[in-house]
mmCIF file of C-alpha atoms and ligand atoms in Angstrom:
data_model
loop_
_atom_site.group_PDB
_atom_site.id
_atom_site.type_symbol
_atom_site.label_atom_id
_atom_site.label_comp_id
_atom_site.label_asym_id
_atom_site.label_seq_id
_atom_site.Cartn_x
_atom_site.Cartn_y
_atom_site.Cartn_z
ATOM 1 C CA MET A 1 0.000 0.000 0.000
ATOM 2 C CA ASN A 2 1.190 3.503 -0.817
ATOM 3 C CA TYR A 3 -0.128 5.316 2.235
ATOM 4 C CA ARG A 4 3.174 6.935 3.221
ATOM 5 C CA ASN A 5 3.925 7.827 -0.377
ATOM 6 C CA VAL A 6 0.605 9.673 -0.771
ATOM 7 C CA ILE A 7 1.151 11.531 2.514
ATOM 8 C CA SER A 8 4.648 12.566 1.512
ATOM 9 C CA ARG A 9 3.553 13.685 -1.969
ATOM 10 C CA GLY A 10 0.799 15.715 -0.289
ATOM 11 C CA GLU A 11 3.220 17.327 2.168
ATOM 12 C CA THR A 12 5.611 18.175 -0.668
ATOM 13 C CA ALA A 13 2.759 19.854 -2.560
ATOM 14 C CA ALA A 14 1.745 21.763 0.589
ATOM 15 C CA ALA A 15 5.324 22.958 1.104
ATOM 16 C CA ARG A 16 5.488 24.148 -2.530
ATOM 17 C CA ALA A 17 2.440 26.298 -1.829
ATOM 18 C CA GLY A 18 3.853 27.606 1.463
ATOM 19 C CA ARG A 19 1.300 25.695 3.528
ATOM 20 C CA PRO A 20 2.325 24.215 6.902
ATOM 21 C CA PRO A 21 2.501 20.434 7.443
ATOM 22 C CA GLY A 22 -0.773 19.006 8.688
ATOM 23 C CA SER A 23 -2.884 21.754 7.083
ATOM 24 C CA TRP A 24 -4.743 19.158 5.020
ATOM 25 C CA ARG A 25 -6.019 15.644 5.691
ATOM 26 C CA LEU A 26 -6.501 12.491 3.728
ATOM 27 C CA VAL A 27 -9.800 10.685 3.391
ATOM 28 C CA ALA A 28 -8.714 7.277 2.124
ATOM 29 C CA VAL A 29 -11.368 6.045 -0.294
ATOM 30 C CA THR A 30 -11.875 2.320 0.264
ATOM 31 C CA LYS A 31 -14.713 1.679 -2.215
ATOM 32 C CA THR A 32 -12.628 -0.641 -4.413
ATOM 33 C CA VAL A 33 -11.001 -2.721 -1.665
ATOM 34 C CA SER A 34 -12.063 -5.303 0.911
ATOM 35 C CA ALA A 35 -12.776 -4.514 4.540
ATOM 36 C CA GLN A 36 -9.571 -6.351 5.374
ATOM 37 C CA THR A 37 -7.503 -4.051 3.166
ATOM 38 C CA ALA A 38 -9.328 -1.022 4.597
ATOM 39 C CA ALA A 39 -8.428 -2.251 8.104
ATOM 40 C CA ALA A 40 -4.777 -2.683 7.108
ATOM 41 C CA LEU A 41 -4.752 0.857 5.745
ATOM 42 C CA PHE A 42 -6.203 2.154 9.003
ATOM 43 C CA ASP A 43 -3.436 0.349 10.887
ATOM 44 C CA LEU A 44 -0.846 2.150 8.731
ATOM 45 C CA GLY A 45 -2.266 5.443 9.991
ATOM 46 C CA ALA A 46 -5.194 6.348 7.722
ATOM 47 C CA ARG A 47 -7.729 7.256 10.379
ATOM 48 C CA GLU A 48 -10.375 8.726 8.052
ATOM 49 C CA LEU A 49 -11.938 6.459 5.463
ATOM 50 C CA GLY A 50 -14.492 7.286 2.782
ATOM 51 C CA GLU A 51 -17.075 5.383 0.771
ATOM 52 C CA ASN A 52 -19.155 6.687 -2.119
ATOM 53 C CA ARG A 53 -22.122 4.354 -1.666
ATOM 54 C CA VAL A 54 -24.328 3.863 1.342
ATOM 55 C CA GLN A 55 -24.112 0.074 1.099
ATOM 56 C CA GLY A 56 -20.308 0.191 1.117
ATOM 57 C CA LEU A 57 -20.301 2.563 4.049
ATOM 58 C CA VAL A 58 -22.645 0.405 6.101
ATOM 59 C CA SER A 59 -20.848 -2.859 5.428
ATOM 60 C CA LYS A 60 -17.306 -1.536 5.985
ATOM 61 C CA GLN A 61 -18.452 0.252 9.089
ATOM 62 C CA TYR A 62 -19.834 -3.014 10.442
ATOM 63 C CA ALA A 63 -16.688 -4.940 9.522
ATOM 64 C CA LEU A 64 -14.369 -2.351 11.084
ATOM 65 C CA SER A 65 -16.530 -1.463 14.085
ATOM 66 C CA GLY A 66 -14.594 -0.852 17.266
ATOM 67 C CA LYS A 67 -11.471 0.399 15.495
ATOM 68 C CA GLY A 68 -12.370 4.057 15.791
ATOM 69 C CA VAL A 69 -12.498 4.842 12.081
ATOM 70 C CA VAL A 70 -13.775 8.306 11.186
ATOM 71 C CA TRP A 71 -16.121 7.610 8.264
ATOM 72 C CA HIS A 72 -16.938 9.936 5.389
ATOM 73 C CA MET A 73 -19.832 9.671 2.943
ATOM 74 C CA ILE A 74 -18.333 11.129 -0.234
ATOM 75 C CA GLY A 75 -20.743 10.023 -2.971
ATOM 76 C CA HIS A 76 -24.157 11.096 -4.189
ATOM 77 C CA LEU A 77 -26.762 10.508 -1.475
ATOM 78 C CA GLN A 78 -30.409 9.730 -2.132
ATOM 79 C CA ARG A 79 -32.964 10.984 0.330
ATOM 80 C CA ASN A 80 -34.320 7.515 1.014
ATOM 81 C CA LYS A 81 -30.889 6.419 2.271
ATOM 82 C CA VAL A 82 -30.237 9.347 4.587
ATOM 83 C CA LYS A 83 -31.366 7.280 7.583
ATOM 84 C CA LYS A 84 -28.442 4.916 7.127
ATOM 85 C CA VAL A 85 -25.841 7.663 7.098
ATOM 86 C CA VAL A 86 -26.862 10.324 9.627
ATOM 87 C CA GLY A 87 -24.873 9.976 12.824
ATOM 88 C CA GLU A 88 -22.742 7.225 11.233
ATOM 89 C CA ALA A 89 -20.641 9.335 8.865
ATOM 90 C CA ALA A 90 -18.653 12.081 10.593
ATOM 91 C CA LEU A 91 -18.994 14.179 7.444
ATOM 92 C CA ILE A 92 -21.332 13.975 4.452
ATOM 93 C CA HIS A 93 -19.537 15.608 1.495
ATOM 94 C CA SER A 94 -22.335 15.543 -1.043
ATOM 95 C CA VAL A 95 -25.229 17.775 -0.009
ATOM 96 C CA ASP A 96 -26.445 19.418 -3.194
ATOM 97 C CA SER A 97 -30.077 20.320 -2.629
ATOM 98 C CA GLU A 98 -32.337 21.839 -0.017
ATOM 99 C CA ARG A 99 -34.553 18.745 -0.093
ATOM 100 C CA LEU A 100 -31.612 16.526 0.814
ATOM 101 C CA ALA A 101 -30.522 18.931 3.565
ATOM 102 C CA ASP A 102 -34.115 18.977 4.903
ATOM 103 C CA GLU A 103 -34.165 15.198 5.128
ATOM 104 C CA ILE A 104 -30.800 15.155 6.939
ATOM 105 C CA GLU A 105 -32.188 17.740 9.376
ATOM 106 C CA ARG A 106 -35.317 15.660 9.941
ATOM 107 C CA VAL A 107 -33.431 12.411 10.651
ATOM 108 C CA ALA A 108 -30.730 14.118 12.732
ATOM 109 C CA SER A 109 -33.350 15.829 14.844
ATOM 110 C CA THR A 110 -35.170 12.559 15.616
ATOM 111 C CA ARG A 111 -31.802 11.130 16.724
ATOM 112 C CA ASP A 112 -30.813 14.260 18.580
ATOM 113 C CA VAL A 113 -27.483 14.533 16.755
ATOM 114 C CA VAL A 114 -25.856 17.313 14.746
ATOM 115 C CA GLN A 115 -24.678 16.140 11.329
ATOM 116 C CA ASP A 116 -21.660 17.835 9.750
ATOM 117 C CA VAL A 117 -21.944 18.320 5.988
ATOM 118 C CA LEU A 118 -20.272 19.904 2.990
ATOM 119 C CA ILE A 119 -22.089 21.386 0.019
ATOM 120 C CA GLU A 120 -21.064 19.687 -3.220
ATOM 121 C CA VAL A 121 -20.554 22.376 -5.826
ATOM 122 C CA ASN A 122 -20.427 21.712 -9.530
ATOM 123 C CA VAL A 123 -17.698 24.097 -10.629
ATOM 124 C CA ALA A 124 -17.051 22.090 -13.798
ATOM 125 C CA GLY A 125 -20.387 22.818 -15.460
ATOM 126 C CA GLU A 126 -21.793 20.297 -17.904
ATOM 127 C CA GLU A 127 -19.116 17.690 -17.375
ATOM 128 C CA SER A 128 -20.385 16.812 -13.921
ATOM 129 C CA LYS A 129 -23.818 15.467 -13.074
ATOM 130 C CA TYR A 130 -23.927 16.080 -9.332
ATOM 131 C CA GLY A 131 -23.456 19.193 -7.272
ATOM 132 C CA ILE A 132 -25.235 22.509 -7.025
ATOM 133 C CA SER A 133 -24.237 25.388 -9.281
ATOM 134 C CA PRO A 134 -21.904 27.987 -7.733
ATOM 135 C CA GLU A 135 -24.673 30.582 -8.154
ATOM 136 C CA ASP A 136 -27.052 28.558 -5.975
ATOM 137 C CA ALA A 137 -24.569 27.535 -3.270
ATOM 138 C CA SER A 138 -25.133 30.612 -1.091
ATOM 139 C CA ALA A 139 -28.894 30.131 -0.936
ATOM 140 C CA LEU A 140 -28.433 26.481 0.055
ATOM 141 C CA ALA A 141 -25.869 27.481 2.693
ATOM 142 C CA ALA A 142 -28.245 30.076 4.093
ATOM 143 C CA GLY A 143 -30.977 27.431 4.299
ATOM 144 C CA ILE A 144 -28.675 24.994 6.109
ATOM 145 C CA GLY A 145 -27.587 27.825 8.405
ATOM 146 C CA LYS A 146 -31.124 27.916 9.815
ATOM 147 C CA MET A 147 -31.135 24.199 10.606
ATOM 148 C CA GLU A 148 -30.453 23.067 14.146
ATOM 149 C CA HIS A 149 -29.192 19.596 13.398
ATOM 150 C CA VAL A 150 -27.139 20.147 10.255
ATOM 151 C CA ARG A 151 -23.844 21.991 10.513
ATOM 152 C CA LEU A 152 -22.210 23.267 7.359
ATOM 153 C CA ARG A 153 -18.442 22.750 7.444
ATOM 154 C CA GLY A 154 -17.442 23.766 3.922
ATOM 155 C CA LEU A 155 -17.514 22.870 0.238
ATOM 156 C CA MET A 156 -16.656 19.855 -1.890
ATOM 157 C CA THR A 157 -16.139 19.422 -5.601
ATOM 158 C CA MET A 158 -15.331 16.640 -7.980
ATOM 159 C CA ALA A 159 -13.243 17.561 -10.997
ATOM 160 C CA PRO A 160 -13.839 15.807 -14.325
ATOM 161 C CA ILE A 161 -11.324 13.225 -15.542
ATOM 162 C CA ALA A 162 -8.420 15.045 -17.145
ATOM 163 C CA GLU A 163 -5.236 13.839 -18.773
ATOM 164 C CA ASP A 164 -3.254 16.592 -17.173
ATOM 165 C CA ALA A 165 -4.000 17.711 -13.604
ATOM 166 C CA GLU A 166 -3.177 21.274 -14.645
ATOM 167 C CA GLU A 167 -6.437 21.302 -16.602
ATOM 168 C CA VAL A 168 -8.449 21.159 -13.390
ATOM 169 C CA ARG A 169 -6.421 23.721 -11.418
ATOM 170 C CA PRO A 170 -8.835 26.546 -12.398
ATOM 171 C CA LEU A 171 -11.759 24.528 -10.975
ATOM 172 C CA PHE A 172 -10.022 24.167 -7.608
ATOM 173 C CA ARG A 173 -9.289 27.894 -7.655
ATOM 174 C CA ARG A 174 -12.936 28.573 -8.328
ATOM 175 C CA LEU A 175 -14.035 26.451 -5.342
ATOM 176 C CA LYS A 176 -11.511 28.186 -3.087
ATOM 177 C CA ALA A 177 -12.702 31.621 -4.246
ATOM 178 C CA LEU A 178 -16.322 30.628 -3.662
ATOM 179 C CA GLY A 179 -15.430 29.400 -0.160
ATOM 180 C CA GLY A 180 -13.711 32.699 0.619
ATOM 181 C CA GLN A 181 -16.667 34.667 -0.631
ATOM 182 C CA MET A 182 -19.189 32.578 1.322
ATOM 183 C CA ALA A 183 -17.090 32.805 4.503
ATOM 184 C CA ALA A 184 -16.978 36.595 4.093
ATOM 185 C CA GLU A 185 -20.778 36.543 3.871
ATOM 186 C CA GLY A 186 -20.939 34.554 7.106
ATOM 187 C CA LEU A 187 -22.243 31.450 5.345
ATOM 188 C CA LEU A 188 -19.222 29.264 6.210
ATOM 189 C CA PRO A 189 -17.207 29.044 9.422
ATOM 190 C CA ASP A 190 -14.678 31.862 9.114
ATOM 191 C CA LYS A 191 -11.102 30.696 8.305
ATOM 192 C CA ASP A 192 -11.840 27.258 9.576
ATOM 193 C CA TYR A 193 -13.949 25.824 6.745
ATOM 194 C CA ASP A 194 -13.109 22.730 4.743
ATOM 195 C CA LEU A 195 -12.489 22.438 1.014
ATOM 196 C CA SER A 196 -12.772 18.794 -0.040
ATOM 197 C CA MET A 197 -11.131 18.545 -3.457
ATOM 198 C CA GLY A 198 -8.527 16.410 -5.179
ATOM 199 C CA MET A 199 -8.396 12.691 -5.998
ATOM 200 C CA THR A 200 -5.678 10.349 -7.288
ATOM 201 C CA GLN A 201 -5.288 12.235 -10.569
ATOM 202 C CA ASP A 202 -5.031 15.700 -9.116
ATOM 203 C CA PHE A 203 -4.570 15.749 -5.327
ATOM 204 C CA GLU A 204 -1.229 17.559 -5.399
ATOM 205 C CA VAL A 205 -2.685 20.368 -7.496
ATOM 206 C CA ALA A 206 -5.694 20.474 -5.156
ATOM 207 C CA ILE A 207 -3.433 20.862 -2.102
ATOM 208 C CA GLU A 208 -1.505 23.622 -3.854
ATOM 209 C CA GLU A 209 -4.838 25.359 -4.425
ATOM 210 C CA GLY A 210 -5.986 25.087 -0.808
ATOM 211 C CA ALA A 211 -7.661 21.699 -0.290
ATOM 212 C CA THR A 212 -8.062 20.875 3.402
ATOM 213 C CA ILE A 213 -9.386 17.401 2.606
ATOM 214 C CA ILE A 214 -8.289 15.213 -0.291
ATOM 215 C CA ARG A 215 -10.189 12.047 -1.222
ATOM 216 C CA VAL A 216 -7.773 9.490 -2.606
ATOM 217 C CA GLY A 217 -8.443 5.870 -3.539
ATOM 218 C CA SER A 218 -6.533 4.243 -6.397
ATOM 219 C CA ALA A 219 -3.160 5.841 -5.648
ATOM 220 C CA LEU A 220 -3.169 4.107 -2.260
ATOM 221 C CA PHE A 221 -3.810 0.675 -3.679
ATOM 222 C CA ALA A 222 -1.847 0.676 -6.934
ATOM 223 C CA GLY A 223 0.088 -2.566 -7.202
ATOM 224 C CA LEU A 224 -2.113 -4.505 -4.761
HETATM 225 C C1 LIG B 301 -13.821 7.177 -5.933
HETATM 226 C C2 LIG B 301 -13.909 8.565 -5.462
HETATM 227 C C3 LIG B 301 -12.755 9.278 -5.104
HETATM 228 C C4 LIG B 301 -11.354 8.698 -5.213
HETATM 229 O O1 LIG B 301 -11.008 8.455 -6.530
HETATM 230 P P1 LIG B 301 -9.538 7.919 -6.950
HETATM 231 O O2 LIG B 301 -9.383 8.382 -8.334
HETATM 232 O O3 LIG B 301 -9.577 6.447 -6.798
HETATM 233 O O4 LIG B 301 -8.561 8.551 -6.023
HETATM 234 C C5 LIG B 301 -12.907 10.566 -4.639
HETATM 235 N N1 LIG B 301 -14.130 11.135 -4.523
HETATM 236 C C6 LIG B 301 -15.263 10.501 -4.841
HETATM 237 C C7 LIG B 301 -16.569 11.193 -4.701
HETATM 238 C C8 LIG B 301 -15.186 9.184 -5.330
HETATM 239 O O5 LIG B 301 -16.324 8.543 -5.671
#
């Protein structure tokens, strides 16, 4: 497994951008590997694991229960599956509509928990099918801001597949600028908000552009 390699590439990218060590974190995406491999990765030091499907989240969580994994729901979430995720995932990265946020609020309130979420923003336009448009992100954030059991922690985006990571740098810049603007408007926690961006193909560029969370899968498991 390439856990240490990914961490060191990330730290090198952070240093290039003048960012201090530890100013970003890895969510290790385990959707393509067994629970056993996910457990081995955790033992190497990857404390935060992510799944893009509810079924994967639930089954890995069961298999790794008791280890103290911090779980992330990173993929598209349907309203009828919210019940399985609220209170189980430390952070839901993919809130992209008021209806979804309302359902999270409803379930979280019946369980008396506060669910941390990110708004998934589609900064890539037509190439991406999920995520709210940048123009509509503020209204959604304002709506979530009124909810008692949903806490908005920041923004997430998924860049389209590109041959060269440089192609997606402008998208990461756009998410960072949007985050800054929304924080200035009081819609995100000032200074302390998360930007979840960057995957195997582009995580170093994402860190250079201000990612606080990267979501990396394949790079960790190449050669397994
Ligand atoms: C699979 C996935 C990732 C990780 O992708 P890799 O290219 O394997 O690093 C990141 N984010 C989301 C939403 C994913 O579904």
